[in-house]
Short mmCIF file of C-alpha atoms in Angstrom, two decimals:
data_model
loop_
_atom_site.label_atom_id
_atom_site.label_comp_id
_atom_site.label_asym_id
_atom_site.label_seq_id
_atom_site.Cartn_x
_atom_site.Cartn_y
_atom_site.Cartn_z
CA UNK A 1 7.62 -5.07 1.73
CA UNK A 2 5.03 -5.12 -1.01
CA UNK A 3 5.32 -3.42 -4.09
CA UNK A 4 4.04 0.14 -4.07
CA UNK A 5 1.89 -0.78 -6.96
CA UNK A 6 -0.19 -3.10 -4.90
CA UNK A 7 -0.75 -0.15 -2.35
CA UNK A 8 -2.24 2.12 -5.08
CA UNK A 9 -4.33 -0.82 -6.63
CA UNK A 10 -5.71 -1.69 -3.12
CA UNK A 11 -6.50 1.88 -1.67
CA UNK A 12 -6.72 4.17 -4.65
CA UNK A 13 -10.14 4.24 -5.01
CA UNK A 14 -10.98 4.81 -1.33
CA UNK A 15 -8.43 7.51 -1.11
CA UNK A 16 -10.15 9.14 -4.16
CA UNK A 17 -13.67 9.07 -2.50
CA UNK A 18 -12.26 10.34 0.58
CA UNK A 19 -10.47 13.16 -1.16
CA UNK A 20 -13.54 14.08 -3.19
CA UNK A 21 -15.79 14.17 -0.02
CA UNK A 22 -13.37 16.41 1.76
CA UNK A 23 -12.38 18.67 -1.05
CA UNK A 24 -14.96 18.33 -3.82
CA UNK A 25 -14.33 16.55 -7.31
CA UNK A 26 -12.05 19.30 -8.64
CA UNK A 27 -9.30 19.88 -5.98
CA UNK A 28 -9.65 16.17 -5.03
CA UNK A 29 -7.35 15.08 -7.95
CA UNK A 30 -4.44 17.11 -7.04
CA UNK A 31 -4.80 16.07 -3.44
CA UNK A 32 -4.86 12.17 -4.50
CA UNK A 33 -1.76 12.59 -6.59
CA UNK A 34 0.20 14.39 -4.13
CA UNK A 35 -0.81 11.87 -1.39
CA UNK A 36 0.42 8.95 -3.32
CA UNK A 37 3.54 10.66 -4.32
CA UNK A 38 4.35 11.55 -0.62
CA UNK A 39 3.40 8.08 0.25
CA UNK A 40 5.74 6.68 -2.40
CA UNK A 41 8.42 8.80 -0.97
CA UNK A 42 7.84 7.67 2.75
CA UNK A 43 7.05 3.95 1.94
CA UNK A 44 10.20 2.14 2.54
CA UNK A 45 10.29 3.63 5.96
CA UNK A 46 6.66 2.62 6.84
CA UNK A 47 6.32 0.05 9.64
CA UNK A 48 5.50 -3.25 8.05
CA UNK A 49 2.49 -3.61 10.71
CA UNK A 50 1.13 -0.19 10.12
CA UNK A 51 -2.59 0.18 9.10
CA UNK A 52 -1.86 1.31 5.44
CA UNK A 53 -5.35 2.68 5.01
CA UNK A 54 -5.05 5.05 7.96
CA UNK A 55 -1.51 5.95 6.97
CA UNK A 56 -2.93 7.13 3.50
CA UNK A 57 -5.76 9.08 5.02
CA UNK A 58 -3.42 10.69 7.31
CA UNK A 59 -1.39 11.92 4.27
CA UNK A 60 -4.58 12.85 2.42
CA UNK A 61 -5.62 14.81 5.36
CA UNK A 62 -2.53 16.91 5.51
CA UNK A 63 -2.73 17.33 1.55
CA UNK A 64 -6.32 18.47 1.87
CA UNK A 65 -5.41 21.18 4.67
CA UNK A 66 -2.76 22.59 2.14
CA UNK A 67 -5.25 22.44 -0.73
CA UNK A 68 -7.85 24.45 1.51
CA UNK A 69 -5.36 26.86 2.53
CA UNK A 70 -4.36 27.43 -1.03
CA UNK A 71 -7.87 27.73 -2.08
CA UNK A 72 -8.25 30.49 0.52
CA UNK A 73 -5.47 32.38 -1.07
CA UNK A 74 -6.84 32.14 -4.50
CA UNK A 75 -8.54 35.49 -5.52
CA UNK A 76 -11.14 33.65 -7.58
CA UNK A 77 -13.04 30.69 -6.29
CA UNK A 78 -13.58 28.37 -9.38
CA UNK A 79 -15.90 25.79 -7.65
CA UNK A 80 -18.65 25.26 -10.09
CA UNK A 81 -20.85 22.53 -9.51
CA UNK A 82 -23.11 21.61 -12.35
CA UNK A 83 -26.92 21.27 -11.45
CA UNK A 84 -27.97 17.70 -12.84
CA UNK A 85 -29.22 14.46 -11.64
CA UNK A 86 -26.69 11.89 -10.25
CA UNK A 87 -25.34 9.01 -12.28
CA UNK A 88 -22.78 6.40 -11.43
CA UNK A 89 -19.42 5.96 -12.85
CA UNK A 90 -18.00 9.15 -13.89
CA UNK A 91 -16.51 11.91 -11.92
CA UNK A 92 -18.28 14.57 -13.76
CA UNK A 93 -21.52 12.78 -12.98
CA UNK A 94 -20.85 13.55 -9.26
CA UNK A 95 -23.89 14.41 -7.26
CA UNK A 96 -23.71 18.18 -7.12
CA UNK A 97 -26.16 18.39 -4.35
CA UNK A 98 -24.43 15.75 -2.10
CA UNK A 99 -21.05 17.74 -2.58
CA UNK A 100 -22.82 20.95 -1.68
CA UNK A 101 -24.24 19.41 1.52
CA UNK A 102 -20.90 17.98 2.40
CA UNK A 103 -19.02 21.20 1.68
CA UNK A 104 -21.66 22.96 3.97
CA UNK A 105 -20.54 20.85 6.85
CA UNK A 106 -17.91 22.26 9.32
CA UNK A 107 -14.43 20.78 8.64
CA UNK A 108 -14.41 18.39 11.62
CA UNK A 109 -17.74 16.99 10.82
CA UNK A 110 -16.89 16.45 7.00
CA UNK A 111 -13.64 14.87 7.61
CA UNK A 112 -15.01 12.59 10.53
CA UNK A 113 -17.76 11.49 7.98
CA UNK A 114 -15.33 10.90 5.08
CA UNK A 115 -12.85 9.07 7.19
CA UNK A 116 -15.34 6.83 9.05
CA UNK A 117 -18.07 6.24 6.54
CA UNK A 118 -16.15 6.33 3.37
CA UNK A 119 -12.68 5.00 4.44
CA UNK A 120 -14.04 2.88 7.25
CA UNK A 121 -11.41 3.96 9.80
CA UNK A 122 -12.21 3.55 13.56
CA UNK A 123 -12.94 6.69 15.43
CA UNK A 124 -9.72 6.38 17.54
CA UNK A 125 -7.79 6.52 13.96
CA UNK A 126 -9.58 9.53 13.08
CA UNK A 127 -8.96 11.23 16.45
CA UNK A 128 -5.22 10.53 15.82
CA UNK A 129 -5.42 12.27 12.47
CA UNK A 130 -7.69 15.25 13.16
CA UNK A 131 -6.61 15.78 16.71
CA UNK A 132 -9.15 15.81 19.53
CA UNK A 133 -10.62 12.82 21.32
CA UNK A 134 -12.16 9.47 20.24
CA UNK A 135 -15.50 10.62 21.47
CA UNK A 136 -15.27 13.98 19.81
CA UNK A 137 -14.70 12.21 16.58
CA UNK A 138 -17.51 10.00 17.07
CA UNK A 139 -19.74 13.00 17.89
CA UNK A 140 -18.58 14.99 14.82
CA UNK A 141 -19.26 12.03 12.57
CA UNK A 142 -22.88 11.60 13.89
CA UNK A 143 -23.46 15.36 13.77
CA UNK A 144 -22.23 15.48 10.23
CA UNK A 145 -24.70 12.55 9.11
CA UNK A 146 -27.42 14.12 10.79
CA UNK A 147 -26.96 17.27 9.31
CA UNK A 148 -26.39 15.76 5.82
CA UNK A 149 -29.64 13.78 6.02
CA UNK A 150 -31.33 17.17 6.78
CA UNK A 151 -29.80 18.98 3.78
CA UNK A 152 -28.90 16.44 1.10
CA UNK A 153 -32.30 14.88 0.41
CA UNK A 154 -34.12 18.10 0.79
CA UNK A 155 -31.93 19.92 -1.53
CA UNK A 156 -32.15 17.06 -4.23
CA UNK A 157 -35.83 16.79 -3.98
CA UNK A 158 -37.93 13.92 -5.48
CA UNK A 159 -36.67 10.44 -6.45
CA UNK A 160 -33.28 9.57 -7.39
CA UNK B 1 -26.36 6.65 13.31
CA UNK B 2 -25.16 5.09 10.08
CA UNK B 3 -24.92 6.36 6.59
CA UNK B 4 -26.97 3.71 4.72
CA UNK B 5 -27.70 4.95 1.44
CA UNK B 6 -26.49 8.44 1.85
CA UNK B 7 -23.42 8.03 -0.22
CA UNK B 8 -24.96 6.06 -3.06
CA UNK B 9 -24.58 8.69 -5.55
CA UNK B 10 -20.60 8.58 -5.11
CA UNK B 11 -19.27 6.77 -8.03
CA UNK B 12 -18.03 3.27 -6.46
CA UNK B 13 -14.91 2.91 -8.63
CA UNK B 14 -13.67 5.19 -11.42
CA UNK B 15 -11.08 3.28 -13.37
CA UNK B 16 -10.51 5.98 -15.91
CA UNK B 17 -9.85 8.80 -13.44
CA UNK B 18 -7.80 6.25 -11.24
CA UNK B 19 -5.55 5.15 -14.28
CA UNK B 20 -4.95 8.91 -15.42
CA UNK B 21 -3.85 9.98 -11.67
CA UNK B 22 -1.66 6.76 -11.62
CA UNK B 23 0.01 8.25 -14.59
CA UNK B 24 0.47 11.70 -12.87
CA UNK B 25 2.11 9.97 -9.91
CA UNK B 26 4.45 7.96 -12.17
CA UNK B 27 5.46 11.14 -14.23
CA UNK B 28 5.95 12.97 -10.87
CA UNK B 29 8.02 10.05 -9.21
CA UNK B 30 10.19 9.80 -12.32
CA UNK B 31 11.15 13.41 -11.94
CA UNK B 32 11.80 13.37 -8.55
CA UNK B 33 13.91 10.17 -8.67
CA UNK B 34 11.65 8.06 -6.66
CA UNK B 35 10.61 5.45 -9.28
CA UNK B 36 13.15 2.74 -8.16
CA UNK B 37 11.48 0.03 -10.14
CA UNK B 38 9.22 0.47 -13.37
CA UNK B 39 7.62 -2.57 -14.75
CA UNK B 40 5.27 -3.56 -17.57
CA UNK B 41 4.23 -6.98 -19.24
CA UNK B 42 4.61 -7.32 -23.02
CA UNK B 43 2.96 -10.48 -25.11
CA UNK B 44 5.62 -12.71 -26.93
CA UNK B 45 5.71 -15.80 -28.90
CA UNK B 46 7.03 -17.48 -25.57
CA UNK B 47 4.21 -16.11 -23.64
CA UNK B 48 3.72 -12.95 -21.63
CA UNK B 49 6.87 -11.58 -20.27
CA UNK B 50 7.37 -9.03 -17.36
CA UNK B 51 10.01 -6.42 -17.90
CA UNK B 52 11.40 -4.18 -14.94
CA UNK B 53 13.93 -1.37 -15.13
CA UNK B 54 15.68 0.70 -12.40
CA UNK B 55 17.08 4.00 -13.25
CA UNK B 56 20.29 2.40 -14.51
CA UNK B 57 18.40 0.08 -16.95
CA UNK B 58 16.83 -3.27 -17.50
CA UNK B 59 17.05 -5.23 -14.42
CA UNK B 60 14.58 -8.15 -14.88
CA UNK B 61 12.91 -10.35 -17.77
CA UNK B 62 10.62 -12.86 -16.40
CA UNK B 63 8.13 -15.48 -17.80
CA UNK B 64 4.92 -15.49 -16.14
CA UNK B 65 3.91 -15.29 -12.43
CA UNK B 66 4.59 -11.57 -12.30
CA UNK B 67 3.25 -11.30 -8.64
CA UNK B 68 6.00 -13.33 -7.29
CA UNK B 69 8.37 -11.60 -9.39
CA UNK B 70 7.34 -8.11 -8.30
CA UNK B 71 7.28 -9.18 -4.76
CA UNK B 72 11.06 -10.35 -5.15
CA UNK B 73 12.04 -7.06 -6.76
CA UNK B 74 10.43 -5.15 -4.02
CA UNK B 75 12.49 -7.15 -1.46
CA UNK B 76 15.79 -7.16 -3.34
CA UNK B 77 15.77 -3.62 -4.97
CA UNK B 78 13.05 -1.17 -3.31
CA UNK B 79 9.34 -1.34 -2.57
CA UNK B 80 9.10 1.72 -4.71
CA UNK B 81 7.72 -0.29 -7.64
CA UNK B 82 5.39 1.05 -9.93
CA UNK B 83 3.49 -0.08 -13.39
CA UNK B 84 5.16 2.48 -15.63
CA UNK B 85 5.17 1.05 -19.20
CA UNK B 86 6.94 4.46 -20.58
CA UNK B 87 10.37 3.37 -19.18
CA UNK B 88 10.22 0.15 -20.82
CA UNK B 89 9.19 1.37 -24.22
CA UNK B 90 12.55 0.94 -25.79
CA UNK B 91 13.06 -2.39 -24.46
CA UNK B 92 9.71 -3.74 -25.70
CA UNK B 93 10.28 -2.20 -29.22
CA UNK B 94 13.74 -4.26 -29.32
CA UNK B 95 12.18 -7.33 -28.09
CA UNK B 96 9.39 -6.81 -30.87
CA UNK B 97 12.06 -6.62 -33.37
CA UNK B 98 14.08 -9.62 -31.96
CA UNK B 99 10.92 -11.85 -32.27
CA UNK B 100 10.34 -10.69 -35.71
CA UNK B 101 13.73 -11.86 -36.64
CA UNK B 102 14.75 -8.20 -37.48
CA UNK B 103 17.25 -7.94 -34.52
CA UNK B 104 20.07 -10.16 -33.65
CA UNK B 105 21.61 -8.20 -30.53
CA UNK B 106 20.14 -5.77 -28.01
CA UNK B 107 21.46 -2.42 -27.36
CA UNK B 108 20.03 -1.61 -23.89
CA UNK B 109 21.31 -0.13 -20.78
CA UNK B 110 21.45 -3.27 -18.31
CA UNK B 111 21.32 -3.28 -14.75
CA UNK B 112 23.12 -6.35 -13.42
CA UNK B 113 22.61 -6.06 -9.71
CA UNK B 114 20.63 -9.18 -9.33
CA UNK B 115 23.54 -11.39 -10.45
CA UNK B 116 26.37 -11.99 -8.10
CA UNK B 117 29.78 -13.79 -8.17
CA UNK B 118 30.26 -16.65 -10.42
CA UNK B 119 26.74 -16.42 -11.67
CA UNK B 120 27.49 -12.96 -13.01
CA UNK B 121 30.80 -13.87 -14.57
CA UNK B 122 29.03 -16.80 -16.44
CA UNK B 123 26.04 -14.50 -17.61
CA UNK B 124 28.73 -11.86 -18.72
CA UNK B 125 30.41 -14.72 -21.03
CA UNK B 126 27.15 -15.43 -22.66
CA UNK B 127 27.60 -12.25 -24.77
CA UNK B 128 30.20 -14.01 -26.43
CA UNK B 129 27.77 -16.69 -27.69
CA UNK B 130 26.45 -15.13 -31.01
CA UNK B 131 22.97 -15.03 -32.29
CA UNK B 132 21.98 -18.45 -33.94
CA UNK B 133 24.94 -20.32 -32.20
CA UNK B 134 25.02 -22.35 -29.13
CA UNK B 135 27.52 -23.21 -26.48
CA UNK B 136 27.79 -26.10 -24.11
CA UNK B 137 27.63 -25.64 -20.55
CA UNK B 138 31.06 -27.28 -20.28
CA UNK B 139 32.34 -24.75 -22.89
CA UNK B 140 30.89 -21.89 -20.83
CA UNK B 141 32.24 -23.19 -17.62
CA UNK B 142 35.79 -23.14 -19.33
CA UNK B 143 35.18 -19.65 -20.76
CA UNK B 144 34.28 -18.61 -17.13
CA UNK B 145 37.56 -19.79 -15.94
CA UNK B 146 36.25 -22.90 -13.96
CA UNK B 147 36.11 -25.93 -16.41
CA UNK B 148 34.81 -28.25 -13.76
CA UNK B 149 31.84 -25.91 -12.81
CA UNK B 150 29.50 -27.28 -15.28
CA UNK B 151 26.69 -27.64 -12.89
CA UNK B 152 27.31 -24.09 -11.34
CA UNK B 153 27.01 -22.94 -14.90
CA UNK B 154 23.65 -24.64 -15.17
CA UNK B 155 22.53 -22.75 -12.06
CA UNK B 156 23.65 -19.61 -13.36
CA UNK B 157 21.50 -20.05 -16.43
CA UNK B 158 18.44 -21.26 -14.51
CA UNK B 159 18.55 -18.13 -12.30
CA UNK B 160 19.40 -15.67 -15.09
CA UNK B 161 17.32 -12.63 -14.26
CA UNK B 162 17.57 -11.20 -17.76
CA UNK B 163 16.55 -14.28 -20.09
CA UNK B 164 16.42 -13.72 -23.82
CA UNK B 165 18.38 -10.51 -23.63
CA UNK B 166 21.31 -12.30 -21.77
CA UNK B 167 20.89 -15.28 -24.20
CA UNK B 168 20.74 -18.32 -21.84
CA UNK B 169 18.79 -20.27 -24.29
CA UNK B 170 22.08 -20.73 -26.44
CA UNK B 171 23.68 -22.79 -23.90
CA UNK B 172 22.77 -26.55 -24.64
CA UNK B 173 24.11 -29.90 -23.64
CA UNK B 174 27.42 -31.40 -25.08
CA UNK B 175 25.25 -34.05 -26.80
CA UNK B 176 23.47 -31.40 -28.56
CA UNK B 177 20.22 -31.76 -26.60
CA UNK B 178 18.61 -28.38 -25.63
CA UNK B 179 18.53 -29.15 -22.08
CA UNK B 180 16.60 -26.93 -19.33
CA UNK B 181 15.35 -23.59 -19.56
CA UNK B 182 14.09 -20.84 -17.14
CA UNK B 183 11.14 -20.36 -19.36
CA UNK B 184 10.51 -23.88 -20.21
CA UNK B 185 11.92 -26.36 -22.79
CA UNK B 186 9.31 -25.23 -25.41
CA UNK B 187 10.27 -21.48 -25.12
CA UNK B 188 13.96 -22.69 -25.65
CA UNK B 189 13.09 -24.51 -28.68
CA UNK B 190 10.96 -21.53 -30.10
CA UNK B 191 14.05 -19.14 -29.33
CA UNK B 192 16.46 -21.40 -30.98
CA UNK B 193 14.33 -22.02 -34.01
CA UNK B 194 13.86 -18.40 -34.40
CA UNK B 195 17.43 -17.73 -34.37
CA UNK B 196 18.38 -20.49 -36.90
CA UNK B 197 15.52 -19.81 -39.32
CA UNK B 198 14.79 -16.04 -38.81
CA UNK B 199 18.32 -14.85 -39.43
CA UNK B 200 19.47 -14.76 -42.97
#
């Protein structure tokens, strides 16, 4: 079995992108840490032939559900997205418009978009993670992308 | 429908954030007793060294080729292996002092689980060969209770999981020449020279 450090090095960035897309930049960091801690705990029992990325996204998905529930219980939502143009490189430079567009999607669409287009998982894997059929996962991702195309460039406006 | 260009605004990689989050996982894993093997690398006069520790203590010191060493630790101890320099700060400091000639023995918690049987007996005997001194393979074999096992002593030294800390570099040939070394002949010479000129 490979040292867990290699798993973090190889998949850490993708899982962070997925967590951000699903939860937004703030809660994503807790979800990422909790995902890799839970993964570390379970790692020795992981099937050697398992798709590690799908396994990590499955754990991240559960952590995201926990985070969403916790957020719903919180009296004051703290989500504050600064309005400024996008740059590359720093989390605080995250494109607020894109996050708003993602956050506006129904859960099924947002997770399907994140798991397919950011994590690169096949629809069958996504269906296994989120429940429902492969076709439903494919439809949710396509609907999500269509909705993003409508809302995201329009809300940003101009050139980027 | 594809997403061409749609996610261009997302940061591709974010090394600073990932490093910070990695540290958080290390801290939580340590608190939860999940960090089975912590490792780090340190520079030294005999090249970069990889240090690894379990919860019981220092378990491995290795010259170069860290990927193979980590794979072997994952195989033999646990795959829960993380880059976690903090657990090895004390070891790194004592090694620094040793290489600066200011330390002649190590005071470390050591995990000897990677040595078994006769090899373990031989390595335990090495503690009796003091700083700046040497012993021959034959003397060590006698001390370990098997005077004819000179070759096995050589193997024990060549496979020592804790070189430098367990001073197999102090074992030399009966004719006085240095003999082989797990870190290479030059590293052995450097360590022996350090111990004869650096101690006063």
